[in-house]
Coordinates of C-alpha atoms in Angstrom, one line a residue:
M1 CA 393.2 -9.7 41.6
A2 CA 392.7 -8.8 37.9
V3 CA 391.5 -12.4 35.9
E4 CA 394.0 -13.7 33.1
A5 CA 391.2 -14.3 30.0
P6 CA 392.8 -16.6 27.4
E7 CA 394.4 -15.3 24.3
R8 CA 391.2 -13.8 22.1
R9 CA 389.1 -16.1 20.2
A10 CA 390.2 -16.9 16.9
V11 CA 388.5 -14.8 14.4
R12 CA 387.1 -16.6 11.2
P13 CA 389.4 -16.3 7.7
R14 CA 388.9 -12.4 6.1
P15 CA 386.9 -12.4 3.4
S16 CA 389.7 -11.1 0.6
G17 CA 388.0 -7.3 -0.3
T18 CA 386.6 -4.8 1.3
I19 CA 382.8 -5.1 2.7
A20 CA 381.0 -2.0 1.5
Y21 CA 378.3 -1.4 4.4
F22 CA 374.6 0.5 3.3
S23 CA 372.4 1.6 5.6
M24 CA 370.0 4.8 5.8
E25 CA 371.0 5.8 9.3
M26 CA 374.2 5.5 11.3
A27 CA 375.7 6.9 14.9
L28 CA 379.0 7.6 14.2
R29 CA 379.1 10.5 17.3
P30 CA 377.0 11.8 19.6
E31 CA 377.3 15.2 18.5
L32 CA 375.8 14.0 15.2
P33 CA 372.0 13.4 14.2
T34 CA 372.4 11.1 11.9
Y35 CA 370.6 8.0 13.7
A36 CA 367.0 8.1 14.1
G37 CA 367.8 5.0 16.5
G38 CA 368.4 1.4 17.2
L39 CA 369.4 0.4 13.2
G40 CA 371.5 4.0 13.4
V41 CA 373.1 3.3 16.3
L42 CA 373.8 -0.5 15.6
A43 CA 375.5 0.5 12.5
G44 CA 377.5 2.6 14.7
D45 CA 378.5 -0.4 17.2
L46 CA 379.0 -2.7 13.8
L47 CA 381.3 0.0 12.7
R48 CA 383.5 0.2 15.5
S49 CA 383.5 -3.4 15.9
A50 CA 384.9 -3.2 12.1
A51 CA 387.3 -1.2 13.4
D52 CA 388.6 -2.8 16.2
L53 CA 389.2 -6.0 14.4
G54 CA 391.2 -4.2 11.2
L55 CA 388.1 -5.3 8.9
P56 CA 387.9 -4.1 6.1
M57 CA 385.1 -2.2 5.3
V58 CA 383.9 0.9 4.0
G59 CA 379.9 2.4 5.6
I60 CA 377.7 4.3 3.0
T61 CA 375.1 6.9 4.2
L62 CA 373.1 10.2 3.8
L63 CA 374.6 13.5 4.9
H64 CA 371.1 14.8 7.4
R65 CA 371.4 18.3 7.3
Q66 CA 368.7 18.4 9.2
G67 CA 368.8 15.2 11.3
Y68 CA 365.9 13.4 13.0
F69 CA 364.2 16.0 14.8
A70 CA 364.6 17.9 18.5
Q71 CA 361.9 17.1 20.0
R72 CA 359.8 19.2 22.7
L73 CA 357.1 18.0 24.7
G74 CA 354.5 19.7 25.7
P75 CA 352.6 20.7 29.1
D76 CA 350.0 18.0 27.7
G77 CA 352.5 15.3 26.1
E78 CA 351.7 16.5 22.5
Q79 CA 355.0 16.2 21.0
R80 CA 356.2 19.1 19.0
E81 CA 359.3 18.3 16.0
E82 CA 361.7 20.7 15.5
A83 CA 364.7 20.6 13.1
A84 CA 368.3 19.2 14.6
A85 CA 370.2 21.1 12.1
W86 CA 374.2 21.3 12.3
S87 CA 377.3 22.1 10.5
P88 CA 379.1 19.5 8.7
D89 CA 382.0 21.4 8.6
D90 CA 382.5 21.1 12.4
W91 CA 382.9 17.3 12.6
L92 CA 383.8 16.0 8.7
Q93 CA 386.1 16.0 5.7
T94 CA 385.1 16.8 2.2
T95 CA 386.4 15.0 0.0
G96 CA 386.0 16.6 -3.6
A97 CA 384.5 13.5 -4.8
R98 CA 381.4 13.4 -7.2
C99 CA 378.7 10.8 -8.6
R100 CA 375.4 12.2 -10.3
V101 CA 372.1 9.9 -9.8
Q102 CA 368.8 10.2 -12.1
V103 CA 366.1 11.4 -10.2
E104 CA 362.3 12.2 -12.3
G105 CA 364.7 12.5 -15.2
R106 CA 366.8 14.9 -13.5
P107 CA 370.3 14.4 -13.3
V108 CA 371.4 15.0 -9.4
T109 CA 375.1 15.6 -8.8
V110 CA 375.9 14.1 -5.0
R111 CA 378.5 14.5 -2.7
A112 CA 380.9 12.7 -0.1
W113 CA 382.0 14.0 3.6
R114 CA 383.8 11.6 5.0
H115 CA 383.9 10.4 8.6
D116 CA 386.7 7.7 10.1
V117 CA 385.5 5.0 12.7
E118 CA 389.0 4.3 14.7
G119 CA 389.6 1.3 16.5
I120 CA 391.4 0.2 19.4
D121 CA 394.5 -0.3 17.6
G122 CA 394.4 2.7 15.7
A123 CA 392.9 1.3 12.1
R124 CA 390.5 3.5 10.7
V125 CA 387.0 2.3 8.8
P126 CA 386.1 5.6 6.3
V127 CA 382.1 6.0 5.8
F128 CA 380.6 8.5 3.5
L129 CA 378.2 10.8 4.1
L130 CA 376.1 11.3 1.1
D131 CA 375.3 15.2 -0.2
T132 CA 372.8 16.6 -2.2
D133 CA 373.1 19.9 -1.4
V134 CA 375.3 21.9 -3.8
P135 CA 375.1 24.2 -6.0
E136 CA 374.8 22.4 -9.3
N137 CA 371.5 21.1 -8.3
G138 CA 368.1 22.4 -8.0
D139 CA 366.4 24.1 -4.5
R140 CA 364.0 21.0 -4.1
D141 CA 367.5 18.4 -5.1
R142 CA 369.6 20.6 -2.4
R143 CA 366.8 19.2 0.0
L144 CA 366.8 15.9 -1.1
T145 CA 369.4 14.4 1.7
D146 CA 368.3 17.2 4.5
V147 CA 365.8 15.1 6.7
L148 CA 365.8 11.5 8.1
Y149 CA 363.0 10.0 7.6
G150 CA 360.7 12.9 6.2
G151 CA 358.9 13.8 3.8
D152 CA 356.6 11.7 1.2
D153 CA 357.0 8.3 -0.4
R154 CA 358.2 10.8 -3.8
Y155 CA 361.4 11.7 -1.0
R156 CA 361.8 8.9 1.1
L157 CA 362.4 6.6 -2.7
A158 CA 364.6 9.7 -4.0
Q159 CA 366.5 9.3 -0.5
E160 CA 366.7 5.5 -1.8
V161 CA 367.7 6.4 -5.3
V162 CA 371.2 8.9 -3.7
L163 CA 371.4 6.1 -1.0
G164 CA 371.7 2.6 -3.4
I165 CA 372.6 3.7 -6.4
G166 CA 374.7 6.9 -6.0
G167 CA 376.1 4.6 -3.2
V168 CA 377.2 2.8 -5.5
R169 CA 378.7 5.1 -7.8
M170 CA 380.4 7.1 -5.2
L171 CA 382.3 4.4 -4.1
R172 CA 383.8 4.2 -7.7
A173 CA 384.3 7.9 -7.7
L174 CA 386.2 7.4 -4.2
G175 CA 388.2 4.4 -6.2
Y176 CA 387.1 1.3 -4.7
T177 CA 387.6 -1.3 -7.2
D178 CA 387.7 -4.1 -4.8
V179 CA 384.6 -4.5 -3.2
R180 CA 383.6 -8.1 -2.6
R181 CA 380.4 -7.6 0.3
Y182 CA 377.4 -5.2 -0.1
H183 CA 376.2 -5.8 3.1
L184 CA 372.5 -3.9 3.2
N185 CA 371.1 -3.2 6.8
E186 CA 367.7 -3.2 5.6
G187 CA 366.2 -2.4 2.6
H188 CA 366.1 1.6 2.1
S189 CA 369.2 1.1 0.2
A190 CA 367.9 -2.0 -2.0
L191 CA 368.5 -0.5 -5.3
L192 CA 372.2 -0.9 -5.1
A193 CA 371.8 -3.9 -6.9
L194 CA 369.9 -2.1 -8.8
E195 CA 373.2 -0.6 -10.0
L196 CA 375.3 -3.2 -9.7
F197 CA 373.1 -5.3 -12.1
A198 CA 374.0 -2.1 -14.5
E199 CA 377.1 -2.9 -14.1
E200 CA 377.7 -6.7 -15.0
I201 CA 374.9 -6.4 -17.8
A202 CA 376.9 -4.0 -19.7
R203 CA 380.1 -6.2 -19.4
T204 CA 377.8 -9.6 -20.4
P205 CA 374.3 -8.1 -22.2
E206 CA 373.7 -11.3 -23.3
R207 CA 373.6 -13.6 -20.3
P208 CA 371.1 -11.4 -17.9
A209 CA 370.7 -14.3 -15.4
E210 CA 374.7 -14.8 -14.9
A211 CA 374.8 -10.8 -14.7
A212 CA 372.3 -11.4 -11.3
Q213 CA 373.7 -14.3 -9.9
R214 CA 377.1 -12.1 -9.5
V215 CA 375.2 -9.4 -8.7
K216 CA 373.6 -11.9 -5.5
R217 CA 376.8 -13.3 -4.7
A218 CA 377.7 -10.4 -4.0
C219 CA 375.0 -8.6 -1.6
V220 CA 374.2 -9.7 2.2
F221 CA 370.7 -7.9 3.0
T222 CA 369.9 -7.8 7.0
T223 CA 366.4 -7.3 8.1
H224 CA 365.4 -5.5 11.1
T225 CA 361.6 -5.2 11.1
P226 CA 358.3 -8.0 11.8
V227 CA 356.0 -5.1 11.4
P228 CA 354.7 -5.3 7.8
A229 CA 354.4 -1.7 8.1
G230 CA 358.5 -1.5 8.4
H231 CA 359.0 -2.2 4.9
D232 CA 359.0 0.0 2.6
Q233 CA 356.4 -0.2 -0.5
F234 CA 355.9 2.2 -3.3
P235 CA 353.7 2.3 -6.1
L236 CA 354.4 1.8 -9.4
T237 CA 353.3 5.1 -10.9
L238 CA 355.4 6.1 -8.7
V239 CA 358.4 4.7 -9.1
R240 CA 357.9 5.2 -13.0
A241 CA 357.9 8.5 -12.0
V242 CA 360.6 9.1 -10.1
L243 CA 363.4 6.0 -12.2
G244 CA 362.2 6.1 -15.0
Q245 CA 360.6 3.6 -16.9
S246 CA 364.1 1.4 -17.7
A247 CA 365.0 1.1 -14.2
L248 CA 361.4 0.0 -13.9
D249 CA 361.4 -2.4 -16.5
T250 CA 365.2 -3.8 -15.4
L251 CA 363.2 -4.3 -11.9
R252 CA 360.9 -6.5 -13.4
I253 CA 363.6 -8.7 -15.2
L254 CA 365.0 -9.0 -11.9
G255 CA 361.1 -10.6 -10.1
C256 CA 361.1 -7.5 -8.4
C257 CA 358.4 -5.7 -8.9
E258 CA 355.0 -6.8 -9.3
A259 CA 351.5 -4.8 -7.9
S260 CA 354.3 -2.4 -5.9
L261 CA 358.0 -1.7 -5.4
N262 CA 358.8 -3.6 -2.2
M263 CA 362.1 -2.8 -0.9
T264 CA 362.4 -5.9 1.1
E265 CA 361.3 -7.9 -2.0
V266 CA 364.1 -6.6 -4.3
A267 CA 366.9 -6.7 -1.2
L268 CA 365.8 -10.6 -0.6
E269 CA 365.4 -11.5 -4.2
L270 CA 369.5 -10.6 -5.3
S271 CA 371.1 -11.3 -1.6
H272 CA 373.2 -14.0 -1.3
Y273 CA 372.5 -14.2 2.3
V274 CA 369.7 -13.1 4.0
N275 CA 369.6 -12.5 8.1
G276 CA 366.9 -11.5 11.0
V277 CA 368.8 -10.2 13.7
A278 CA 367.3 -12.3 16.8
R279 CA 366.9 -15.9 16.7
R280 CA 363.5 -15.8 16.9
H281 CA 363.3 -13.1 14.6
G282 CA 364.5 -15.6 11.8
E283 CA 362.0 -17.4 12.7
V284 CA 359.4 -15.0 12.3
S285 CA 361.1 -13.8 9.2
R286 CA 360.3 -17.2 7.4
T287 CA 357.1 -17.1 8.4
M288 CA 356.7 -13.3 6.8
F289 CA 358.6 -14.1 3.2
P290 CA 358.0 -18.1 2.8
G291 CA 360.3 -19.6 -0.2
Y292 CA 363.5 -17.1 1.3
P293 CA 366.2 -19.0 3.4
I294 CA 367.0 -16.1 6.6
G295 CA 368.9 -16.9 9.1
S296 CA 369.8 -14.8 12.3
I297 CA 372.5 -13.0 13.1
T298 CA 371.8 -12.1 16.7
N299 CA 372.9 -8.5 17.6
G300 CA 375.0 -6.9 19.7
V301 CA 376.7 -3.8 20.7
H302 CA 380.0 -2.1 21.1
S303 CA 380.9 -3.0 24.7
V304 CA 383.8 -0.2 25.1
T305 CA 381.1 2.0 24.0
W306 CA 378.5 1.6 26.1
A307 CA 380.2 0.7 29.5
A308 CA 380.0 3.6 31.3
P309 CA 383.5 5.6 32.8
A310 CA 383.1 3.9 36.4
F311 CA 382.5 0.3 34.6
R312 CA 385.1 1.1 32.2
A313 CA 387.5 0.6 34.8
L314 CA 386.1 -1.8 36.3
Y315 CA 386.6 -3.6 33.8
D316 CA 390.3 -2.4 33.0
R317 CA 391.0 -3.4 36.7
F318 CA 389.7 -6.4 36.5
I319 CA 389.6 -7.7 33.1
P320 CA 392.9 -6.4 31.9
D321 CA 391.6 -8.0 28.1
W322 CA 388.2 -6.8 27.9
R323 CA 388.6 -4.3 25.2
R324 CA 390.5 -6.5 22.5
N325 CA 388.5 -9.5 23.6
S326 CA 384.5 -8.2 24.4
F327 CA 384.0 -12.6 25.4
A328 CA 386.5 -11.9 28.5
L329 CA 383.5 -10.2 30.3
R330 CA 382.2 -13.8 31.1
Y331 CA 385.4 -13.4 33.8
A332 CA 383.0 -10.7 35.5
C333 CA 382.0 -13.3 37.8
A334 CA 385.5 -13.2 40.0
I335 CA 384.8 -9.5 40.2
P336 CA 384.4 -8.5 43.6
L337 CA 380.8 -8.1 44.8
D338 CA 381.8 -4.7 46.2
D339 CA 383.5 -3.4 43.3
V340 CA 380.3 -4.5 41.0
R341 CA 378.3 -2.4 43.8
L342 CA 380.5 1.2 43.5
A343 CA 380.9 1.2 39.9
H344 CA 376.7 0.8 39.6
A345 CA 376.5 3.5 42.8
E346 CA 378.3 5.9 40.7
A347 CA 376.2 5.4 37.5
K348 CA 373.7 5.9 39.2
A349 CA 374.6 9.1 41.1
R350 CA 375.4 10.8 37.6
L351 CA 371.9 9.6 36.2
V352 CA 369.7 11.0 39.4
E353 CA 372.1 14.6 39.2
E354 CA 370.9 14.4 35.0
V355 CA 367.6 13.6 36.2
N356 CA 366.7 16.3 38.6
A357 CA 368.5 19.0 36.7
A358 CA 366.5 18.3 33.7
T359 CA 362.7 17.9 35.6
G360 CA 363.1 19.1 39.4
A361 CA 361.5 15.6 40.4
G362 CA 363.7 15.1 43.5
F363 CA 365.2 11.5 42.6
D364 CA 366.8 9.7 44.8
R365 CA 369.9 7.4 43.8
H366 CA 369.0 5.6 47.2
H367 CA 365.2 3.9 45.5
L368 CA 364.6 1.5 43.5
T369 CA 364.8 3.3 39.4
L370 CA 363.3 1.6 36.3
A371 CA 364.0 2.8 32.9
W372 CA 361.8 2.5 29.9
A373 CA 363.8 4.6 26.7
R374 CA 363.4 3.3 22.6
R375 CA 361.5 4.5 20.2
A376 CA 357.9 5.7 21.5
T377 CA 355.1 3.1 19.0
G378 CA 352.3 1.2 19.8
Y379 CA 353.4 -2.3 19.5
K380 CA 356.6 -1.0 22.4
R381 CA 353.4 -0.1 24.7
P382 CA 355.4 2.4 26.7
A383 CA 352.4 2.6 28.8
L384 CA 352.1 -0.8 29.9
L385 CA 354.6 0.3 33.0
L386 CA 351.6 2.5 34.2
H387 CA 348.9 0.6 33.2
D388 CA 347.1 0.0 36.1
P389 CA 348.8 3.4 38.9
E390 CA 347.4 2.3 41.8
R391 CA 348.8 -1.7 41.5
L392 CA 351.8 0.4 40.9
V393 CA 351.8 2.7 44.2
R394 CA 351.0 -0.3 46.7
I395 CA 353.6 -2.5 45.7
A396 CA 355.8 1.1 46.2
R397 CA 354.2 1.4 49.4
R398 CA 354.8 -1.9 50.4
H399 CA 358.9 -2.0 49.7
G400 CA 359.9 1.5 48.9
P401 CA 359.2 4.2 47.0
L402 CA 359.9 3.7 43.1
Q403 CA 361.0 5.9 40.6
I404 CA 360.9 5.4 36.4
V405 CA 362.4 7.5 33.6
F406 CA 361.1 7.5 30.4
A407 CA 362.3 8.7 27.4
G408 CA 362.0 7.9 23.6
K409 CA 360.7 9.8 20.3
A410 CA 357.6 8.9 18.3
H411 CA 358.0 9.3 14.6
P412 CA 356.1 12.6 13.3
R413 CA 353.2 10.8 11.3
D414 CA 353.3 7.9 14.1
E415 CA 350.0 8.8 15.8
P416 CA 349.7 5.7 18.0
G417 CA 353.6 6.2 19.3
K418 CA 352.4 10.2 19.9
A419 CA 349.7 9.1 21.8
A420 CA 351.4 6.7 23.9
I421 CA 353.7 9.5 25.5
R422 CA 350.7 11.0 26.2
A423 CA 349.5 8.8 27.7
V424 CA 352.4 8.0 30.3
L425 CA 352.6 11.9 31.1
A426 CA 349.1 11.5 31.8
A427 CA 349.4 8.2 34.3
A428 CA 351.9 10.1 35.5
R429 CA 350.1 13.0 36.7
T430 CA 347.5 11.0 39.1
L431 CA 350.5 9.5 40.7
P432 CA 351.0 10.2 44.5
P433 CA 355.3 11.3 45.5
V434 CA 355.8 7.7 45.8
V435 CA 356.1 6.5 42.7
K436 CA 358.1 9.2 40.7
V437 CA 357.9 9.3 36.7
V438 CA 359.4 11.6 34.2
Y439 CA 359.9 11.8 30.4
L440 CA 362.7 12.6 29.4
P441 CA 363.0 14.2 25.4
N442 CA 365.2 13.6 22.7
Y443 CA 366.4 10.2 24.0
A444 CA 369.8 9.9 22.1
V445 CA 373.0 8.1 22.7
R446 CA 374.2 11.0 25.4
L447 CA 371.1 10.0 27.5
A448 CA 371.0 6.2 26.8
R449 CA 374.7 6.0 28.1
L450 CA 373.6 7.7 31.6
F451 CA 370.0 5.5 31.6
T452 CA 371.5 2.5 30.4
A453 CA 374.3 3.0 33.2
G454 CA 372.3 4.1 35.9
V455 CA 368.7 2.5 36.5
D456 CA 368.3 -0.5 38.2
V457 CA 366.2 -2.5 35.8
W458 CA 365.5 -2.1 32.2
V459 CA 361.9 -2.4 31.2
N460 CA 361.1 -3.8 27.9
S461 CA 357.3 -4.7 27.3
P462 CA 356.6 -5.0 23.0
K463 CA 353.9 -6.8 21.4
P464 CA 355.2 -10.4 20.9
P465 CA 356.5 -11.2 17.7
Y466 CA 357.2 -7.5 16.9
E467 CA 360.5 -6.9 18.2
A468 CA 363.2 -7.6 16.1
S469 CA 365.9 -7.7 18.5
G470 CA 366.0 -4.8 21.1
T471 CA 369.8 -4.1 21.9
S472 CA 369.1 -1.4 24.6
G473 CA 368.8 -4.3 27.5
M474 CA 372.3 -5.2 25.8
K475 CA 373.6 -2.1 26.5
A476 CA 372.3 -1.7 30.4
A477 CA 373.9 -5.6 30.7
H478 CA 377.6 -4.1 30.0
N479 CA 376.7 -1.9 33.2
G480 CA 374.8 -5.2 35.4
V481 CA 371.4 -3.7 34.8
P482 CA 369.1 -6.6 34.7
S483 CA 366.3 -7.0 32.4
L484 CA 362.5 -7.0 33.0
S485 CA 361.1 -7.4 29.5
V486 CA 358.5 -9.3 27.6
L487 CA 359.9 -13.1 26.0
D488 CA 360.8 -11.4 22.0
G489 CA 363.5 -10.4 20.4
W490 CA 367.1 -11.0 22.2
W491 CA 365.9 -12.1 24.7
W492 CA 364.7 -15.0 24.4
E493 CA 367.9 -15.7 24.1
G494 CA 369.6 -13.8 26.6
A495 CA 366.6 -14.2 29.5
V496 CA 368.4 -16.0 32.8
E497 CA 365.0 -15.7 34.8
G498 CA 366.1 -14.5 38.6
V499 CA 369.9 -14.6 37.3
T500 CA 369.7 -11.9 34.5
G501 CA 366.4 -10.7 34.8
W502 CA 363.1 -11.3 34.7
S503 CA 360.3 -12.9 31.9
I504 CA 357.3 -11.5 31.1
G505 CA 354.9 -14.4 30.1
S506 CA 355.7 -17.5 28.8
C507 CA 357.4 -18.5 25.4
Q508 CA 354.5 -20.7 24.6
R509 CA 352.6 -18.0 24.9
A510 CA 354.8 -15.0 23.5
E511 CA 355.1 -17.5 20.7
T512 CA 351.3 -17.1 19.8
G513 CA 350.9 -13.3 20.7
E514 CA 347.9 -14.9 22.8
R515 CA 348.3 -12.1 25.3
T516 CA 346.6 -8.9 25.9
D517 CA 347.6 -5.6 27.6
A518 CA 345.8 -6.1 30.7
E519 CA 347.6 -10.0 31.4
D520 CA 350.7 -8.9 30.6
A521 CA 350.5 -5.6 32.8
A522 CA 349.4 -7.5 35.7
E523 CA 352.2 -9.9 35.6
L524 CA 354.9 -7.4 35.0
Y525 CA 353.6 -5.9 38.4
R526 CA 353.4 -9.4 40.1
I527 CA 356.9 -9.3 39.3
L528 CA 357.7 -6.8 40.2
D529 CA 356.2 -7.2 43.5
E530 CA 357.4 -10.6 44.5
H531 CA 360.9 -10.8 43.1
V532 CA 362.5 -7.6 42.0
A533 CA 361.3 -4.9 45.1
P534 CA 361.8 -7.8 47.4
L535 CA 365.3 -8.5 45.9
Y536 CA 366.7 -5.1 45.6
H537 CA 365.5 -3.9 49.6
A538 CA 366.6 -7.1 50.9
G539 CA 370.2 -5.5 51.9
G540 CA 373.0 -8.1 51.3
S541 CA 374.4 -9.5 48.4
G542 CA 371.5 -11.0 46.1
W543 CA 371.4 -7.8 43.8
T544 CA 374.6 -7.3 43.2
E545 CA 374.9 -10.8 42.1
L546 CA 372.6 -10.4 40.1
M547 CA 373.8 -7.5 38.3
R548 CA 377.5 -9.6 38.2
S549 CA 375.9 -12.0 36.8
T550 CA 373.7 -10.1 34.1
I551 CA 377.3 -9.1 32.9
A552 CA 378.9 -12.2 32.8
L553 CA 376.0 -14.2 30.8
N554 CA 374.7 -11.4 28.9
A555 CA 377.2 -9.2 27.9
S556 CA 379.8 -11.6 27.5
F557 CA 377.4 -13.1 24.4
F558 CA 375.4 -9.7 23.1
N559 CA 378.1 -8.1 22.1
S560 CA 379.2 -6.6 18.9
Q561 CA 382.2 -8.2 18.4
R562 CA 380.2 -11.6 18.4
M563 CA 378.1 -10.3 15.9
L564 CA 380.6 -9.0 13.3
E565 CA 382.6 -12.4 13.2
E566 CA 379.7 -14.5 13.0
Y567 CA 378.8 -11.7 9.8
I568 CA 382.4 -12.8 8.6
A569 CA 381.7 -16.0 8.7
Q570 CA 378.0 -16.5 8.0
A571 CA 378.0 -13.8 5.1
Y572 CA 381.2 -12.3 4.7
R573 CA 382.6 -15.3 3.4
D574 CA 383.5 -15.9 0.2
A575 CA 380.4 -17.1 -1.6

């Protein structure tokens, strides 16, 4: 019997004018390698929800002709990177719009390609992808937008000139005269504030302080990382060479450029609203950047995108309004348990088929299956689950076979991340058949959809407090998959012990960060041994009840519709 959900929650009054959303990466379609990971996937989900809500928004990003990279894993676990080339003509529309920016004193021509994100009722959010591969530019400048997060500091700064300064100029070239808010998704686009200031100071050259305040009222900044190395910084000699002395002088007038150019500090200084991406991350950010009023809006994921086909059909049957009202997933608590179980069985069968076709590992759809899948980097600790292989084997022999699927790319310059991949594969080679471990390369949206729907438990093992939010567990929750996670990021808010999953470590220890890998691994194994495996193998309804409550409590809140409505209420409203 379908649940009649109440009318969709009243959305806060819409802001007047258009919101321009800037992000270095955006996951627009699975076929387009214009994203590296969670930041880009989040951007795509926000744009999809904007289209669903009919919000006047436009997206600005770069066209990465070589993508991020295609990942190849050698027999020894060594990651190799290859270009992920694609053809924009196959997926995007040309616009004919052009603008110019200055890079190292040279004029660089930028053109825009268009992709429309379509909402549930047909509303569209246009996204413009900026491209310097035009005949007017020299060979070096034609490559400026090719590789996402590639090259050296000079290349990265030049890309940020194209995104920030070029993005504003392109909006003008496209006829966007009503932009009221500029949303900076991370600091990569912070130079847009410099261009806005140039526009304002041209109108009132005698009142620079007022011009700066007008820029500040227009800008919104979302910071995503509590890791200091994640905030772009450039030496002043490089800033002078790439941007020119005049731009450097302007940045100094704005109080944004002293020992170096820190893009996060530019965005903090010139935005009227700043937020972290989870409550805990907001606290950490206020510690990192004292003196700035940093709030928090917890991330969410696009419900229709991340619910697997079997679960979409399930929700259509029992919660007819869920596609327009993600909060209606609260009523998943009334879905019959057998229907939840069957939907998961279908999703798990698809994952097992994919794993076996790719690896020949012989996964079994009846065995307890765990996943660790996200960017491979040191603080995310991918190898924690295999810290004590002998303990893992004992658990499997006591309760039943275990299957673990890993995936994730390490940045080409992240040697600790690459070492972590090697460590996972080295440990996997020592395990007997009762614990099967695979590492699938090229983790991206297509694989993420299979993983987050098809596994039984989603594992997240970051070193606190370095997980800003994390969204993969939210995607899993949309498919009834509980999390087994260190208390950090979104899990501070989503964890209901034994109801939506299990937590590794206490709140107090997570706050202080006083925890070792060995301690966290031991806690993980204890939970797996005492709670997860026994419940999974017990039979009866206990496991399916856990899945259903995960949907009702976590999917209903940690979605991008709720997230966007918070941005409308807190960040996009008229300042």
